[in-house]
GROMACS .gro file of C-alpha atoms in nm:
model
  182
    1UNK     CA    1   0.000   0.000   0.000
    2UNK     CA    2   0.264   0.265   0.108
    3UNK     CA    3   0.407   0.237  -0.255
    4UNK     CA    4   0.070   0.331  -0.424
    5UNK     CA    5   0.082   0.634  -0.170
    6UNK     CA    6   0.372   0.709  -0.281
    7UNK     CA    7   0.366   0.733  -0.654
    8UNK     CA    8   0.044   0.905  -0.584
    9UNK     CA    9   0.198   1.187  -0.402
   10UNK     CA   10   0.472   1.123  -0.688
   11UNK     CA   11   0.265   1.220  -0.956
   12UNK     CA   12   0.087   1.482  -0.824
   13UNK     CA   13   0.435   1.673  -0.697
   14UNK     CA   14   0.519   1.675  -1.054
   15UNK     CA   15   0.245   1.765  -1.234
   16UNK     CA   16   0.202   2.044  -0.962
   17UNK     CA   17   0.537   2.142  -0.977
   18UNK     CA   18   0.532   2.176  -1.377
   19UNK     CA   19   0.220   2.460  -1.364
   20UNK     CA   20   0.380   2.756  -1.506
   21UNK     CA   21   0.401   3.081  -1.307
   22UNK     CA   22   0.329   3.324  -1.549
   23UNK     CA   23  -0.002   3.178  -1.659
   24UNK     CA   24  -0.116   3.187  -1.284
   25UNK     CA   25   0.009   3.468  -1.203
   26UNK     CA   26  -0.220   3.567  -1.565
   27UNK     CA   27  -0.480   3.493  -1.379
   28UNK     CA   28  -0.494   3.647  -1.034
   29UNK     CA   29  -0.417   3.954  -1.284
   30UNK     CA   30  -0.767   3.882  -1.428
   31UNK     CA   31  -0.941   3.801  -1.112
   32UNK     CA   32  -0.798   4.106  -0.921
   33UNK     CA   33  -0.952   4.292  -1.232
   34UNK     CA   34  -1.248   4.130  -1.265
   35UNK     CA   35  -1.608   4.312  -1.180
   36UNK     CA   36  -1.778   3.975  -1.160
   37UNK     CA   37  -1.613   3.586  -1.168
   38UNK     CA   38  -1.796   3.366  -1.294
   39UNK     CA   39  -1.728   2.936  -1.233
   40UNK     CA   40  -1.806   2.671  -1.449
   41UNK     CA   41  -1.718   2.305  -1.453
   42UNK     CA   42  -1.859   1.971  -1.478
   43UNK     CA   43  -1.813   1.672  -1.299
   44UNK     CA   44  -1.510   1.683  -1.086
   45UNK     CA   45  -1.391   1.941  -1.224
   46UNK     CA   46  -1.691   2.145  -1.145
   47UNK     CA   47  -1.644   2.043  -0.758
   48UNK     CA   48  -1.293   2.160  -0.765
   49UNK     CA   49  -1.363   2.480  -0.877
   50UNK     CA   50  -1.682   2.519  -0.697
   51UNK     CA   51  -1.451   2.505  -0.399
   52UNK     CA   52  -1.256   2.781  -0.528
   53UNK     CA   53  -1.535   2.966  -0.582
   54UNK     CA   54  -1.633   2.965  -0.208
   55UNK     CA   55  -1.260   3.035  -0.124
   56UNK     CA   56  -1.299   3.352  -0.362
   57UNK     CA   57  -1.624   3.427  -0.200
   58UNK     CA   58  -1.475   3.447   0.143
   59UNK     CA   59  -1.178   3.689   0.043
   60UNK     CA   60  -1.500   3.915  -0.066
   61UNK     CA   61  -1.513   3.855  -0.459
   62UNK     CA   62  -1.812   3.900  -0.623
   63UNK     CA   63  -1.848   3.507  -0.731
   64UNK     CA   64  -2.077   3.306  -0.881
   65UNK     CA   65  -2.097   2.915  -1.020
   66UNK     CA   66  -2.339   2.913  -1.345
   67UNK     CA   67  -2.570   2.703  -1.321
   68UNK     CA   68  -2.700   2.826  -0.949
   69UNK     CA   69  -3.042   3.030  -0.961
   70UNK     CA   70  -2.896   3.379  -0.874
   71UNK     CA   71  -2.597   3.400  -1.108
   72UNK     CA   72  -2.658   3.699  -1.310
   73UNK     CA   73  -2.559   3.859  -1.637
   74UNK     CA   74  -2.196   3.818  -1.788
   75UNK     CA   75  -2.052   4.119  -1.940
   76UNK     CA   76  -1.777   4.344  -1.961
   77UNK     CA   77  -1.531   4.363  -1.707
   78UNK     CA   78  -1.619   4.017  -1.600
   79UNK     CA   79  -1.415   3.674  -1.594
   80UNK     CA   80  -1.501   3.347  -1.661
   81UNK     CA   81  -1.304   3.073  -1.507
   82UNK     CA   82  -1.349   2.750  -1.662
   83UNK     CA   83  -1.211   2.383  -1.763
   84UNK     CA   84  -1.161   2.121  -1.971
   85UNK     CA   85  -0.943   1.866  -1.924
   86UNK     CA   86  -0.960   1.707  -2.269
   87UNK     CA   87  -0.996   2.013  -2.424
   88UNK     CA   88  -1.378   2.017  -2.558
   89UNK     CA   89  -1.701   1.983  -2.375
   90UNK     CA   90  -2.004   2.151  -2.590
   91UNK     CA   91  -2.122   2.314  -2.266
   92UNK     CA   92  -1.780   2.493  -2.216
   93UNK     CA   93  -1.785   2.610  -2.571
   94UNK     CA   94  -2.144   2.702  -2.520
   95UNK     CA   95  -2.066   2.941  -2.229
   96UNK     CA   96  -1.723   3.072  -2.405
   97UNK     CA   97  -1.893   3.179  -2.683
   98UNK     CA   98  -2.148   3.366  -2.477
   99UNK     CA   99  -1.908   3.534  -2.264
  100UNK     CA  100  -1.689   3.650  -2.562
  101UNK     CA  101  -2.009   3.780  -2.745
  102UNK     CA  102  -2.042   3.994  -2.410
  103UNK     CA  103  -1.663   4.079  -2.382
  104UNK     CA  104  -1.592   3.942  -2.057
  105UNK     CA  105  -1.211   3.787  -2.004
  106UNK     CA  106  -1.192   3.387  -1.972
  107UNK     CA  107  -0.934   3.197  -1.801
  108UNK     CA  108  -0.903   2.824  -1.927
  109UNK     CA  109  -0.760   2.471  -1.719
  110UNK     CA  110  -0.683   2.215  -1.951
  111UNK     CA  111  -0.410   1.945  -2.055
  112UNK     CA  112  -0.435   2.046  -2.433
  113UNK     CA  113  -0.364   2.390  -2.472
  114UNK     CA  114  -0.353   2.397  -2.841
  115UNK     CA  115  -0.688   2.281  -2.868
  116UNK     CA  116  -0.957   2.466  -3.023
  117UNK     CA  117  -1.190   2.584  -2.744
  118UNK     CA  118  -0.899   2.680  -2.505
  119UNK     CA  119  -0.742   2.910  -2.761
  120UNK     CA  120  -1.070   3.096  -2.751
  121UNK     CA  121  -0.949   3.183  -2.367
  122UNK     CA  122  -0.742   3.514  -2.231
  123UNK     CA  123  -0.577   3.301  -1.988
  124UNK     CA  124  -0.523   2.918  -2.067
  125UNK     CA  125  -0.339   2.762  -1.756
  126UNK     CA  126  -0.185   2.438  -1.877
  127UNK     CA  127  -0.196   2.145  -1.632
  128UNK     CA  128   0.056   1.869  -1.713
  129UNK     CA  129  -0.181   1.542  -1.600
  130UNK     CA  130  -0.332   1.244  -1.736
  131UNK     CA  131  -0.729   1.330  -1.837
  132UNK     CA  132  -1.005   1.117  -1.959
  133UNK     CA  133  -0.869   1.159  -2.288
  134UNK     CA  134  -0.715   0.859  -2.492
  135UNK     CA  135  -0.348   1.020  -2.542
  136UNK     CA  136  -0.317   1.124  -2.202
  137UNK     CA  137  -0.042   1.411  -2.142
  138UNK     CA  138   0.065   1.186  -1.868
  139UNK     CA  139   0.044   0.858  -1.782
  140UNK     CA  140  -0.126   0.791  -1.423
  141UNK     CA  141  -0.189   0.504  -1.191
  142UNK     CA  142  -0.526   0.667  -1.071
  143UNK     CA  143  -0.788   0.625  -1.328
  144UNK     CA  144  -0.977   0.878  -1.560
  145UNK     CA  145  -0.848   1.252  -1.527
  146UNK     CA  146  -0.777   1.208  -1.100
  147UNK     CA  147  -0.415   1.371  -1.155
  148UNK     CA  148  -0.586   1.689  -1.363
  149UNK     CA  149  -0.796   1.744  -1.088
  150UNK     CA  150  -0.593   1.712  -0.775
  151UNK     CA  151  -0.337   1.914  -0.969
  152UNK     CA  152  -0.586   2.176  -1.090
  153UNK     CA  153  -0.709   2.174  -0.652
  154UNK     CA  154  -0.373   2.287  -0.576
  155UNK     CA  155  -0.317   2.524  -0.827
  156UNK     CA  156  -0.620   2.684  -0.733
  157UNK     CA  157  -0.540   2.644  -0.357
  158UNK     CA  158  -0.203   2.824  -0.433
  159UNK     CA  159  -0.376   3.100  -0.598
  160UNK     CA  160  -0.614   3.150  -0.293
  161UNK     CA  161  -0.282   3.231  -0.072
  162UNK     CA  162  -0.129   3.443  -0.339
  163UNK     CA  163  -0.454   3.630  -0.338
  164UNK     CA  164  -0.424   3.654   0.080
  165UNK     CA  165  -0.085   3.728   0.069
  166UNK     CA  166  -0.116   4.024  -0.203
  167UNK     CA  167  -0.393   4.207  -0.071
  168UNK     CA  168  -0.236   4.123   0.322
  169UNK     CA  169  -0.512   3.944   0.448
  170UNK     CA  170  -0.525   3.717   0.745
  171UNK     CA  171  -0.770   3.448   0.831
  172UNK     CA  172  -0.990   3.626   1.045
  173UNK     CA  173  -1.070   3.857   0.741
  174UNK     CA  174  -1.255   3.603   0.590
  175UNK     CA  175  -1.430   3.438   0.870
  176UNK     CA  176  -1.699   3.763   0.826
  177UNK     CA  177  -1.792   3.557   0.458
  178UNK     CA  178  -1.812   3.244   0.593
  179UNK     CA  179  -2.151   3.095   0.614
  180UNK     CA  180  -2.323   3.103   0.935
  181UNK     CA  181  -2.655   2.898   0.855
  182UNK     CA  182  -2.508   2.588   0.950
   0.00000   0.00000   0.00000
C-alpha cells in the first residue's frame, strides 16, 4: 500500500510542480480585475472549482458558479473561469462563446492547450496530468483525469494564498464571509 501512496503523491508533486508561473500569475491579474467571476465546470472538475469559488467568495469577490439560480448577467469587465481537461465539452464552448459575445475575459484549465476551445481563452493555464482523454499528457496510476484534478485543486489552492498574501489578508478577514446557517 505505502508504494501506491507514494507514486500518488509522486505524480501529483510533478504535475504540480510543472504549472507555469506566469499563466497563474495571468490569472490572479484577471481576477484582481475582474467586476464579476464567474465558475463553471462539470463533474469533478466542477467540484474543484466550486470550492474555489467559495474560497474567492470568502476573500469578498463577487463570485458566482453558473448554473445556481442567482448568477446573473456576464458582461464586460467580468471573468469566466473554466475547464476542460480534454480540451472540448459543448457546454464549455457554449458558455465561451457567450461570454466572448459579451466581452468578458476567460481563463481556461486544460491538458491540451492547443486545442480549439482553449485558444478561444485570455488566460489558458496548462496542467501537465493524465485526463479522460485517450493520449493522455501523462500517464497515471489513478484512473480517468484524478491527476488533472488534484493538480488543478492545488493550483487553485495556491492562488487562494497568493490572493491573501497580495492584498495582506489574514484568516480572520474572511471568517466575516463564511456561512453562518449551518
Amino acid at each position: 500500500m505505502n508504494k501506491i501512496k507514494q507514486q500518488i503523491l509522486d505524480e501529483i508533486t510533478d504535475s504540480f510542480s510543472k504549472s507555469n508561473d506566469n499563466e497563474i500569475n495571468n490569472l490572479i491579474q484577471d481576477i484582481d480585475n475582474a467586476n464579476k467571476i464567474f465558475i463553471y465546470g462539470l463533474g469533478r472538475e466542477k467540484i474543484v472549482l466550486t470550492a474555489f469559488a467559495m474560497r474567492l467568495m470568502h476573500l469578498g469577490y463577487d463570485v458566482h458558479v453558473i448554473g445556481d439560480v442567482t448568477t446573473p448577467a456576464i458582461t464586460k469587465g467580468d471573468l469566466l473561469i473554466t475547464s476542460s481537461g480534454t480540451g472540448y465539452l459543448s457546454t464549455v464552448e457554449a458558455l465561451v462563446n457567450i461570454a466572448n459575445n459579451n466581452e468578458a475575459r476567460i481563463a481556461f484549465f486544460t491538458a491540451f492547450p492547443d486545442a480549439v476551445l482553449p485558444l478561444k481563452a485570455n488566460t489558458i493555464i496548462e496542467i501537465k496530468a493524465q485526463t479522460m482523454k485517450d493520449n493522455a499528457v501523462v500517464d497515471s496510476i489513478q484512473p480517468m483525469g484524478s491527476l488533472f484534478e488534484q493538480t488543478q485543486l492545488l493550483i487553485l489552492e495556491y492562488i487562494i494564498v497568493e490572493l491573501i498574501q497580495k492584498h495582506n489578508l489574514k484568516e480572520e478577514d474572511m471568517v466575516p464571509n463564511h456561512t453562518n446557517l449551518e
